[in-house]
PDB file of C-alpha atoms (C1' of nucleotides) in Angstrom:
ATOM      1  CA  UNK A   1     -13.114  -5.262  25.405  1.00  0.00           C
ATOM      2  CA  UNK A   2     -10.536  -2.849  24.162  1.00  0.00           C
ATOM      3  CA  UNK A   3     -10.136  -0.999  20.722  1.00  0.00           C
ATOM      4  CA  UNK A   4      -7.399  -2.260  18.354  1.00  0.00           C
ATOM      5  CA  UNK A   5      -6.286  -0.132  15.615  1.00  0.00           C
ATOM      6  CA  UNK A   6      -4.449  -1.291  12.280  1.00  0.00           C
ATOM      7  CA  UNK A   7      -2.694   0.972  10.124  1.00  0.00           C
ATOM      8  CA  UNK A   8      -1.640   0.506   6.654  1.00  0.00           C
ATOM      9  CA  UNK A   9       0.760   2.719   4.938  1.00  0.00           C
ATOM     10  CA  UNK A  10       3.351   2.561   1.361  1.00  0.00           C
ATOM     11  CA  UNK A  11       5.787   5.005   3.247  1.00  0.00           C
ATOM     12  CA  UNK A  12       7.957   5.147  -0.231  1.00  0.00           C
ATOM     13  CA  UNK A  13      11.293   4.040   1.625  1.00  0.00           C
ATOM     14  CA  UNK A  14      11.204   4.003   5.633  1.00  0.00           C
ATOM     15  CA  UNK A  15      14.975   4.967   5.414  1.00  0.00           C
ATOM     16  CA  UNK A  16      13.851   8.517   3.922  1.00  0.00           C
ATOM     17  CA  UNK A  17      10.586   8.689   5.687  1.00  0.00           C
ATOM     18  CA  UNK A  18      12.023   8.454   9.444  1.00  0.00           C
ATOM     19  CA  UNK A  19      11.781  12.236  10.134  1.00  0.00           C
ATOM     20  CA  UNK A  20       8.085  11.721   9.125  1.00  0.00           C
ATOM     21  CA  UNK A  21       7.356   8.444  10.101  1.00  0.00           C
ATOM     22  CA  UNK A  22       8.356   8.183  13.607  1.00  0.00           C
ATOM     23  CA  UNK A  23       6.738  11.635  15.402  1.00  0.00           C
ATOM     24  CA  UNK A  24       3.759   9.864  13.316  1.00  0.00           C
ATOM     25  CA  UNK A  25       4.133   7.080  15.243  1.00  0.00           C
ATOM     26  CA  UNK A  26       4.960   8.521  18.268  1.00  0.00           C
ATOM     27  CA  UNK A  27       1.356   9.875  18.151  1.00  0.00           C
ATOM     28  CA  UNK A  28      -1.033   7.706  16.828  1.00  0.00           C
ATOM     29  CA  UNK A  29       0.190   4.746  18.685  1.00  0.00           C
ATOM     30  CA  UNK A  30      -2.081   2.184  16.840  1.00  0.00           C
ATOM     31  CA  UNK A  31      -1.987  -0.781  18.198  1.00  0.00           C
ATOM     32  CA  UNK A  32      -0.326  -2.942  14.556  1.00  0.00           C
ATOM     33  CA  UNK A  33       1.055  -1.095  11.705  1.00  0.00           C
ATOM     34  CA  UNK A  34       1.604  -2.387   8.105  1.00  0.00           C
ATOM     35  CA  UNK A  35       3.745  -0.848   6.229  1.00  0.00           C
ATOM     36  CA  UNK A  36       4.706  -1.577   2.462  1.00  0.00           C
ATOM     37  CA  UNK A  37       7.643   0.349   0.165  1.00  0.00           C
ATOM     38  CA  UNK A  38       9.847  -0.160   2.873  1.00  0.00           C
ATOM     39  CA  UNK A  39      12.863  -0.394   0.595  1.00  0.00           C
ATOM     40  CA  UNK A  40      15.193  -1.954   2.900  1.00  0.00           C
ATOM     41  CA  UNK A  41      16.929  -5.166   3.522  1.00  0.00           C
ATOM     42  CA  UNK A  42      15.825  -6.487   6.641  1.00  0.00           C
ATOM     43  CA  UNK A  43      19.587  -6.217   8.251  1.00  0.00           C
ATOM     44  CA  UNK A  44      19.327  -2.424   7.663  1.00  0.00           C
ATOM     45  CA  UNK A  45      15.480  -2.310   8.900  1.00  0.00           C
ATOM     46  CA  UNK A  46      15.442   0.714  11.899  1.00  0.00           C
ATOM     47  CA  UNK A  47      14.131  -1.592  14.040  1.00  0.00           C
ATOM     48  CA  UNK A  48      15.521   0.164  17.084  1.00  0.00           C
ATOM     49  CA  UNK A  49      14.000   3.558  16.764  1.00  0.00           C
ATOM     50  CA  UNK A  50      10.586   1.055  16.411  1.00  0.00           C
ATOM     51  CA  UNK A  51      11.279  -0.907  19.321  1.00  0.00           C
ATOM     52  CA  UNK A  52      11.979   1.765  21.129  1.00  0.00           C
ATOM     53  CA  UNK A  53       8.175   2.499  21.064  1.00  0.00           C
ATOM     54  CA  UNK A  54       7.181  -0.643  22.330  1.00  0.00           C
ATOM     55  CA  UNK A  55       6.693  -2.440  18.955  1.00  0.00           C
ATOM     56  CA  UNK A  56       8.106  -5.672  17.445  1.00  0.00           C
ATOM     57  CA  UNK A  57       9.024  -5.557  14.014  1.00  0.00           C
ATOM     58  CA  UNK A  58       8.293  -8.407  11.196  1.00  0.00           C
ATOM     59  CA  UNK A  59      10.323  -7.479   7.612  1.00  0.00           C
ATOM     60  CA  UNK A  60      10.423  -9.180   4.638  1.00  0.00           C
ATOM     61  CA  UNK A  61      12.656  -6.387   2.794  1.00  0.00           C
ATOM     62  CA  UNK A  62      14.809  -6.049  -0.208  1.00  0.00           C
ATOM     63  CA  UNK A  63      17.002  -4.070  -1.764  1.00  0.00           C
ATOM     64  CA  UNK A  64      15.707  -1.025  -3.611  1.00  0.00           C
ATOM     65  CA  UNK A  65      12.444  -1.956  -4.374  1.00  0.00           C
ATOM     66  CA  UNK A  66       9.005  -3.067  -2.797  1.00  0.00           C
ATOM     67  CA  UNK A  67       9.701  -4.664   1.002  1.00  0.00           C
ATOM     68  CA  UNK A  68       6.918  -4.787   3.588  1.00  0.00           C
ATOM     69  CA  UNK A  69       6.369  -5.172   7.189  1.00  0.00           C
ATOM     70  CA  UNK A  70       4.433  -5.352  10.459  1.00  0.00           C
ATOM     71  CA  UNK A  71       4.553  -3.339  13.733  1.00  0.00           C
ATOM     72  CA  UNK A  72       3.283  -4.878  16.766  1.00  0.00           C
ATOM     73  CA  UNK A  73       2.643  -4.076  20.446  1.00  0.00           C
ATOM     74  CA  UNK A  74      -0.147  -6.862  20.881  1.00  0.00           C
ATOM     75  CA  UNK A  75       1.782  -9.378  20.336  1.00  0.00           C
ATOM     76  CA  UNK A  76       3.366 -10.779  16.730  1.00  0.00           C
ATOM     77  CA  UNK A  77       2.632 -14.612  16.351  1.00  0.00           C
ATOM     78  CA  UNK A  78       2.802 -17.011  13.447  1.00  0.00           C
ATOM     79  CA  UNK A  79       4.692 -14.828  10.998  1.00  0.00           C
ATOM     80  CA  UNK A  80       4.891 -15.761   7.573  1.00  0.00           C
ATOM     81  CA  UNK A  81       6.752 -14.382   4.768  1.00  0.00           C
ATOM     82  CA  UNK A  82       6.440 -14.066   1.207  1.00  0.00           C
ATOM     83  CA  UNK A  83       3.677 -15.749  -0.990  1.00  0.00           C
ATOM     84  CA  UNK A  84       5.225 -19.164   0.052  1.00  0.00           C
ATOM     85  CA  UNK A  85       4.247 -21.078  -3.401  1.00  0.00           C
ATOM     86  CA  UNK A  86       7.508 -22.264  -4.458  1.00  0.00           C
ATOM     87  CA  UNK A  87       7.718 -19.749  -7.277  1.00  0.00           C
ATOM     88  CA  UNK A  88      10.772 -18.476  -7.935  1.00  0.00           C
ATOM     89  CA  UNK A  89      10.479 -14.759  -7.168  1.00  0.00           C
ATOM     90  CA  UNK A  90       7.615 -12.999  -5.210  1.00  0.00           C
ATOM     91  CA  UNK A  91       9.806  -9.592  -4.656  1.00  0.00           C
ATOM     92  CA  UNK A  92       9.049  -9.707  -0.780  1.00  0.00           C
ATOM     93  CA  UNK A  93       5.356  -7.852  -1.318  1.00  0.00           C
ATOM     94  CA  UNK A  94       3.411 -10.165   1.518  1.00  0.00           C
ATOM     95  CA  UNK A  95       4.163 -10.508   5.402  1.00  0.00           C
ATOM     96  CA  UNK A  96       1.528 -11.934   7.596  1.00  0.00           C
ATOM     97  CA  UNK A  97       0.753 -12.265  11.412  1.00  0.00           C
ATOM     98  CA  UNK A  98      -1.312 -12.659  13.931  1.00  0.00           C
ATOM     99  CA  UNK A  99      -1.194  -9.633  16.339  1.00  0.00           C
ATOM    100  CA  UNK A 100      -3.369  -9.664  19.292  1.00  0.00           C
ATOM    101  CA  UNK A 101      -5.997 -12.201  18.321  1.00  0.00           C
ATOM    102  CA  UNK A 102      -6.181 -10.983  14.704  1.00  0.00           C
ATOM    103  CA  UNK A 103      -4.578 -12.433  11.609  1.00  0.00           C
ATOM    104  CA  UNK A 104      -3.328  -9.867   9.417  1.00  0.00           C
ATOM    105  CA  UNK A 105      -1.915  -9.634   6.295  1.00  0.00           C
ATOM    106  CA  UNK A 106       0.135  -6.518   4.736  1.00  0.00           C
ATOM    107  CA  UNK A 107       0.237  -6.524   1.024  1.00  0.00           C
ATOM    108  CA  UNK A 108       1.944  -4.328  -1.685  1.00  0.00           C
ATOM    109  CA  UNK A 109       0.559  -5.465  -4.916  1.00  0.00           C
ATOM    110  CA  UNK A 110       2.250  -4.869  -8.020  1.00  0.00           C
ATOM    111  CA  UNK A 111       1.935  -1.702  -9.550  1.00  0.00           C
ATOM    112  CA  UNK A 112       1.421  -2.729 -13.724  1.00  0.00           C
ATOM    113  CA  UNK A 113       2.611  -0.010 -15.060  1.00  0.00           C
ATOM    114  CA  UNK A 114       0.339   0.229 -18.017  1.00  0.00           C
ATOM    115  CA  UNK A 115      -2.197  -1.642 -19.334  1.00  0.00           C
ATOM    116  CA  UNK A 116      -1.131  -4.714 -21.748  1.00  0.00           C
ATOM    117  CA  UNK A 117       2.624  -4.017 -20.288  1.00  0.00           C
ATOM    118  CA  UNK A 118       4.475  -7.233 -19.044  1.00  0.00           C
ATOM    119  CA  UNK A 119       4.711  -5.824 -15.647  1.00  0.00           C
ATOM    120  CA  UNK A 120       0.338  -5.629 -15.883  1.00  0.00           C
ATOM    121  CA  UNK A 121       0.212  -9.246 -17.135  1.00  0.00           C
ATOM    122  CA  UNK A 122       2.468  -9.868 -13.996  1.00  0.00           C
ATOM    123  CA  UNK A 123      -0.089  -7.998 -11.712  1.00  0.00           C
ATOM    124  CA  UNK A 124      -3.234  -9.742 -12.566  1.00  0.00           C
ATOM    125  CA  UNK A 125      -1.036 -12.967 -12.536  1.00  0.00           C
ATOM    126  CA  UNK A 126       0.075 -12.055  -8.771  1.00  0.00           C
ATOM    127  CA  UNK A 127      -3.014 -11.405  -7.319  1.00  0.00           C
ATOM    128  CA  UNK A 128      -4.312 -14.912  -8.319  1.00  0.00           C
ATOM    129  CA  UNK A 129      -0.975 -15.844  -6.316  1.00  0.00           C
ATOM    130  CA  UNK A 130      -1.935 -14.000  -3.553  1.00  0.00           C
ATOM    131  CA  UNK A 131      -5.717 -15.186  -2.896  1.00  0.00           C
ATOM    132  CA  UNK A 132      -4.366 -18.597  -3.270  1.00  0.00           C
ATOM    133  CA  UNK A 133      -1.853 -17.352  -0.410  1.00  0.00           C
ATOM    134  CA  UNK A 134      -4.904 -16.377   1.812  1.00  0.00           C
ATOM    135  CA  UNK A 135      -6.688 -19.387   1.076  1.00  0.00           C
ATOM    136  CA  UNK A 136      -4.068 -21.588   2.304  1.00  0.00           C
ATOM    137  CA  UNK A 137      -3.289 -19.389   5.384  1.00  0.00           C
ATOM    138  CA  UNK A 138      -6.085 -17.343   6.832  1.00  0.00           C
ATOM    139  CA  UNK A 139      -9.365 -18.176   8.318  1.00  0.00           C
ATOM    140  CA  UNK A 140     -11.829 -15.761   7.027  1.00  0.00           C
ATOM    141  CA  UNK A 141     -15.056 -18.118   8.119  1.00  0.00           C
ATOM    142  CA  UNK A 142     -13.825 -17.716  11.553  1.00  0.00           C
ATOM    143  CA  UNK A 143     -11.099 -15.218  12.409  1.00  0.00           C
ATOM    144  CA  UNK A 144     -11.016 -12.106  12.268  1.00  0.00           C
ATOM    145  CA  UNK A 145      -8.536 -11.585   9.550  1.00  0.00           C
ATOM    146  CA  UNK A 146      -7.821  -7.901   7.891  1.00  0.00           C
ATOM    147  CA  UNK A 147      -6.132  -7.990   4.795  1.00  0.00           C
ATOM    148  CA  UNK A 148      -4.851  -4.417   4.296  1.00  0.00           C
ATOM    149  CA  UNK A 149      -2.175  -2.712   2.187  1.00  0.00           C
ATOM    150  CA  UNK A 150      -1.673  -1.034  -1.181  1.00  0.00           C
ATOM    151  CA  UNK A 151      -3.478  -2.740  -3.941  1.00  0.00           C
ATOM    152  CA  UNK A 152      -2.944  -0.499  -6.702  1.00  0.00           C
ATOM    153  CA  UNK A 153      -6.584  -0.651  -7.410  1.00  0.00           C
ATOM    154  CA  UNK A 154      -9.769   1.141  -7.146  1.00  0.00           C
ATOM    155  CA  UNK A 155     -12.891  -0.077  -6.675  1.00  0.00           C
ATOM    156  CA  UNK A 156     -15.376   2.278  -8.984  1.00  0.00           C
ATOM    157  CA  UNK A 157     -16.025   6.084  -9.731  1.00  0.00           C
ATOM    158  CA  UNK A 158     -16.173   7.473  -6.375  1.00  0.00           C
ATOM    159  CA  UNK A 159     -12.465   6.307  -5.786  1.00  0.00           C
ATOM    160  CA  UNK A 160     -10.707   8.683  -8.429  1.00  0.00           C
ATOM    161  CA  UNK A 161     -10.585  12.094  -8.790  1.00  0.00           C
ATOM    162  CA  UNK A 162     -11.770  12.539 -12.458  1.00  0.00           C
ATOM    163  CA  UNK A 163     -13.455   9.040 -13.518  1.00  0.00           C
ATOM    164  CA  UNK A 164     -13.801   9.670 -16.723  1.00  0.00           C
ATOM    165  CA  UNK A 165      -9.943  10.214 -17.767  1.00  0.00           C
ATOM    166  CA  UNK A 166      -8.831   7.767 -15.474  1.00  0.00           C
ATOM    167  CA  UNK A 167     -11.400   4.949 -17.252  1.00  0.00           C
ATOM    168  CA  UNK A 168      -9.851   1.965 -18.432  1.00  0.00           C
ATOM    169  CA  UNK A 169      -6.062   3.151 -17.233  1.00  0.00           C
ATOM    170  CA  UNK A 170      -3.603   1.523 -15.117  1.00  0.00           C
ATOM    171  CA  UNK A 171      -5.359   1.453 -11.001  1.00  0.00           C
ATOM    172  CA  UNK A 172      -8.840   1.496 -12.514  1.00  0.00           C
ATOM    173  CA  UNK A 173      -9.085  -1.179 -15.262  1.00  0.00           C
ATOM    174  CA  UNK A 174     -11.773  -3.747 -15.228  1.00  0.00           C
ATOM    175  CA  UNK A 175      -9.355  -6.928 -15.139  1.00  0.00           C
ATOM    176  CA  UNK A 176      -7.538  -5.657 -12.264  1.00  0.00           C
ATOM    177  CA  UNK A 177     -11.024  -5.027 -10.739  1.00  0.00           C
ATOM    178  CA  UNK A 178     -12.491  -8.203 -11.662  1.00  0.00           C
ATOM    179  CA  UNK A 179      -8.878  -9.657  -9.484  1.00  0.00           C
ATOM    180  CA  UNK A 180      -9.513  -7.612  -6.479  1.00  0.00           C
ATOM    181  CA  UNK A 181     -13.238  -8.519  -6.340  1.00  0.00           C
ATOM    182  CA  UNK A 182     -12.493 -12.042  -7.287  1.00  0.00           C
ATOM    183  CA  UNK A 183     -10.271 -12.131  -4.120  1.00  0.00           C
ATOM    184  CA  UNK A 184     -12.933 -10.931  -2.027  1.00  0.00           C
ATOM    185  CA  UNK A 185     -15.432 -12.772  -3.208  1.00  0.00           C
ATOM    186  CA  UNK A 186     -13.027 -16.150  -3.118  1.00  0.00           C
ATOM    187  CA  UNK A 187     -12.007 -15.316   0.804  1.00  0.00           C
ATOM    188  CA  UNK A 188     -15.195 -13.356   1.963  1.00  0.00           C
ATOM    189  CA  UNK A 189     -13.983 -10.113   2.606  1.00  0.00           C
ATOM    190  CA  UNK A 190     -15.192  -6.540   2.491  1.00  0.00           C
ATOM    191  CA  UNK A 191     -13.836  -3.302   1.604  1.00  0.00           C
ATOM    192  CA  UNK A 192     -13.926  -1.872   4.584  1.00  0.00           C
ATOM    193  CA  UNK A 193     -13.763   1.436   4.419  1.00  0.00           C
ATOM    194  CA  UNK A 194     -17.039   1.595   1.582  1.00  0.00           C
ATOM    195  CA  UNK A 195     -18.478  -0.300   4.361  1.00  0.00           C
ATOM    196  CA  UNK A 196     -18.059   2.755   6.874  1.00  0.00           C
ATOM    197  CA  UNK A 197     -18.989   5.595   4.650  1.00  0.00           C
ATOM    198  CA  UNK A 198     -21.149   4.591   1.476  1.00  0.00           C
ATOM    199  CA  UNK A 199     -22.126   7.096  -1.163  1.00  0.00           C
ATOM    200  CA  UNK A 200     -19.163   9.575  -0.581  1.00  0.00           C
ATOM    201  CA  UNK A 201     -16.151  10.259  -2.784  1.00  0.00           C
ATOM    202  CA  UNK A 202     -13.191  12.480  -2.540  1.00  0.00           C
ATOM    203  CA  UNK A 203     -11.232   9.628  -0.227  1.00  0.00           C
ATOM    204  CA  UNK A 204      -8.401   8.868  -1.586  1.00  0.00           C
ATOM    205  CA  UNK A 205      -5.389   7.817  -0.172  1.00  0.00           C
ATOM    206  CA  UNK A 206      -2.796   8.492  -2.985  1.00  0.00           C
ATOM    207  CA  UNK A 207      -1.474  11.503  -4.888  1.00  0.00           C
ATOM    208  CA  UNK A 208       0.984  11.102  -7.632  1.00  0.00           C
ATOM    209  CA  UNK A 209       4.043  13.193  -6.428  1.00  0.00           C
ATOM    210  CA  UNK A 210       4.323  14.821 -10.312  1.00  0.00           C
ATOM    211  CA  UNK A 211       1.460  17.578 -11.187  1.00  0.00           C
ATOM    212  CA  UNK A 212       1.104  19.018  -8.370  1.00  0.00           C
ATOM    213  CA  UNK A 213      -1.571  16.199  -7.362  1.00  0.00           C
ATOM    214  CA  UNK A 214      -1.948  16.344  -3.459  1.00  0.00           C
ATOM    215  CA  UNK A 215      -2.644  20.672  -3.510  1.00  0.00           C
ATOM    216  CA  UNK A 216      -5.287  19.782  -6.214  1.00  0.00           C
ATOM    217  CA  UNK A 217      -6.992  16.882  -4.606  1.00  0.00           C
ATOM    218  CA  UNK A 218      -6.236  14.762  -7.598  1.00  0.00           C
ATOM    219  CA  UNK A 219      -6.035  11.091  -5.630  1.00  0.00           C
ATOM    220  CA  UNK A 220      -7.315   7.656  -6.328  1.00  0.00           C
ATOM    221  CA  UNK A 221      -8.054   5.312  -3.366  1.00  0.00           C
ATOM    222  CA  UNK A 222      -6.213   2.466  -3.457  1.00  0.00           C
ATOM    223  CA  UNK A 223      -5.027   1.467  -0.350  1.00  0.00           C
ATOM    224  CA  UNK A 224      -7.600  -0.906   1.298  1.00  0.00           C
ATOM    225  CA  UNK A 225      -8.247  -2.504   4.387  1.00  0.00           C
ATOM    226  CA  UNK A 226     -10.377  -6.021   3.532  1.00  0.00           C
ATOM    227  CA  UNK A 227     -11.849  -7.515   6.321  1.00  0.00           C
ATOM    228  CA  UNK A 228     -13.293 -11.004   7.324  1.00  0.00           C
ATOM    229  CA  UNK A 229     -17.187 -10.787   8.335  1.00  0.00           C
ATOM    230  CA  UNK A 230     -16.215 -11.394  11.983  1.00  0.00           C
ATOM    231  CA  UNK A 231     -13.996  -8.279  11.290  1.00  0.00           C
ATOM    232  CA  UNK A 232     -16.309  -6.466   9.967  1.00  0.00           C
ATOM    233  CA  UNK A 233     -18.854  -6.700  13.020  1.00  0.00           C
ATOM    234  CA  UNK A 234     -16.218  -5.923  15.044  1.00  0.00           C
ATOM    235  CA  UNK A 235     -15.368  -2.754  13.307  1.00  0.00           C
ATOM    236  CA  UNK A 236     -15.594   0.605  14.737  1.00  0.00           C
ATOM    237  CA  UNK A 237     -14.466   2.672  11.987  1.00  0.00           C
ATOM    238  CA  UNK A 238     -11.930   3.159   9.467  1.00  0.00           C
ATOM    239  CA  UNK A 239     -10.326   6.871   8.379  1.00  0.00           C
ATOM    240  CA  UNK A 240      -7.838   7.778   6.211  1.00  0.00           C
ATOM    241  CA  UNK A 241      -4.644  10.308   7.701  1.00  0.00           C
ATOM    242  CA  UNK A 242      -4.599  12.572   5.228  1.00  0.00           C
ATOM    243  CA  UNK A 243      -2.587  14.964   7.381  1.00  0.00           C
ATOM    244  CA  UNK A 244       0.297  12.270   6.953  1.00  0.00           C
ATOM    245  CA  UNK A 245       0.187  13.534   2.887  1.00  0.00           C
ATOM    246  CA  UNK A 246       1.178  17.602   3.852  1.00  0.00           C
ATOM    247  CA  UNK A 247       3.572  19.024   4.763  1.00  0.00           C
ATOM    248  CA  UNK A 248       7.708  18.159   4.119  1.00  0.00           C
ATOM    249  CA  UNK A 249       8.787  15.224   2.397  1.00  0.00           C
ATOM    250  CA  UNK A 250       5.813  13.186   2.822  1.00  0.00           C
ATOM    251  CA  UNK A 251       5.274   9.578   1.446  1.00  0.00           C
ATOM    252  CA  UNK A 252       2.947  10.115  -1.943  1.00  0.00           C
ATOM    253  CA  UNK A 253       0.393   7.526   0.130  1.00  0.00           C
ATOM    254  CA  UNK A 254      -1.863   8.487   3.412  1.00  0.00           C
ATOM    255  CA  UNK A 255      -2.200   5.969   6.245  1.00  0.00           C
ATOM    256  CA  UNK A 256      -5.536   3.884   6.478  1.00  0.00           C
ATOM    257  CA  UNK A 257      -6.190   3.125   9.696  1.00  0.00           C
ATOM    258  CA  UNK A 258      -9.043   1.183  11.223  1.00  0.00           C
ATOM    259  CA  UNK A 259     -10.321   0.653  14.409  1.00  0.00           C
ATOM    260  CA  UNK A 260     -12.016  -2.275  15.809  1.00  0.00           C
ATOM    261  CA  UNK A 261     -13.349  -3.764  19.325  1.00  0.00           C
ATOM    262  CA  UNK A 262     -10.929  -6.750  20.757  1.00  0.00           C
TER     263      UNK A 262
ATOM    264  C1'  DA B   1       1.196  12.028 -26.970  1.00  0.00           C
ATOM    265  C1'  DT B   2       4.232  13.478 -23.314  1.00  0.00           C
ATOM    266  C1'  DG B   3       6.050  14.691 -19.062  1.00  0.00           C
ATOM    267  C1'  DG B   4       5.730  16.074 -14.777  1.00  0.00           C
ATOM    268  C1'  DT B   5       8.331  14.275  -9.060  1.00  0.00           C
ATOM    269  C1'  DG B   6      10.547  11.230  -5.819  1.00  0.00           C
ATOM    270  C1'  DG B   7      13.581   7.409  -4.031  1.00  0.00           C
ATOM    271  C1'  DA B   8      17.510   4.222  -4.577  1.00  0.00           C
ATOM    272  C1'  DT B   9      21.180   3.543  -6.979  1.00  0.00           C
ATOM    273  C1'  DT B  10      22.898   5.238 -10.390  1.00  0.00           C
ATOM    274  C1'  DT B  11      23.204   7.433 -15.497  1.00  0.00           C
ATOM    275  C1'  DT B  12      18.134   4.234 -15.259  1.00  0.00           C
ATOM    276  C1'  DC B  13      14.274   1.624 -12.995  1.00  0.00           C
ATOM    277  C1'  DC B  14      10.030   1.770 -10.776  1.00  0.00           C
ATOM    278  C1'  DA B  15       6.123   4.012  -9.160  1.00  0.00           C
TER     279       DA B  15
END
DNA sequence: ATGGTGGATTTTCCA
């Protein structure tokens, strides 16, 4: 037996994150690391600073906007790109792989915007997308399969900083609730992290860059790591990095990482 | 009700 951890982190551009990212990763080491925001075409990717500590890359970038990708040094098998349903555009927000025995899958859901906005129509539409994705290519009755990433959603009251302005809004509205649990419930997977430390709040794992948000402690957690039941009982813990958040030019999202027996 | 900051590519989009 040996531990395997899997990190998930919206690093807001890799490009402009290096001088943050890589001393990060230069001393956590964990084992797999997802990454979304990446913000990169994959012919620009830094994949040599990454390989240079001992991990294989798997991008599925763009220009600009969203991009995502997986870190390796267990091994990267059976990688699969995009939401593979013949739609026209997906805008390169799923990678999957299966790294060391486990199948994982590194999302960056669509943000919304606002709710009733097109771009919130397009969110609820895309997670439907994506459990149908899951369905057709991970084995959650078997495997152990972590589904991890940003989802742009929280779960309930203990996930936000002030519940009661943030009801309803954009990250905490029941319809993109009712799509998060729906995927769950569809693929069997738990919210790991609730799982590891029930009843507590103040975990969050974003701060909006404007008003002064990360020196108040005004987050939302909504960067998840779903796991399969075999997962689960395999688990060892999950924590969130918050000292990734301080300090200069940090991403406005903390690493999740969680640990589990191989 | 609005705008605040940050990143990429620009005078604006997205978050």
């Amino acid at each position: 037996m040996s531990e395997l951890r899997v990190a998930t982190w919206n690093v807001n551009s890799l490009r402009a994150r290096m001088p943050r990212f890589l001393p990060w990763l230069e001393a956590k080491r964990p084992e797999v690391v997802c990454l979304q925001e990446t913000k990169v075409v994959d012919e620009l990717f830094p994949r040599e600073e990454i390989e240079d500590l001992g991990y294989e890359c798997a991008v599925h970038g763009r220009k600009t906007y969203n991009g995502v990708a997986i870190l390796s040094r267990v091994g990267l098998e059976d990688v699969q790109k995009g939401l593979g349903d013949g739609e026209a555009e997906d805008e390169h927000r799923v990678i999957s792989a299966d790294c060391g025995g486990v199948q994982v899958v590194c999302c960056y859901v669509v943000n919304g915007q606002k709710v009733g906005a097109e771009r919130y129509d397009y969110k609820l539409r895309w997670f439907e997308r994506l459990t149908s994705r899951l369905e057709r290519t991970v084995d959650t009755a078997n495997e152990k399969v972590l589904v991890v990433g940003d989802y742009n959603v929280t779960f309930d009251e203990r996930d936000i900083w002030n519940p009661d302005q943030w009801r309803g809004k954009i990250l905490c509205s029941e319809p993109e609730r009712a799509a998060l649990n729906g995927l769950m419930q569809r693929l069997d997977l738990t919210d790991a992290f609730r799982a590891m430390h029930p009843d507590e709040g103040d975990h969050y794992t974003w701060w909006d860059f404007r008003t002064f948000a990360w020196k108040r402690n005004r987050g939302l957690r909504i960067d998840h790591v779903l796991a399969s039941q075999v997962a689960m009982q395999a688990m060892t813990g999950v924590h969130i990095d918050r000292e990734a958040r301080d300090g200069e030019k940090p991403s406005d999202h903390a690493p999740v990482i969680a640990a589990l027996e191989v």
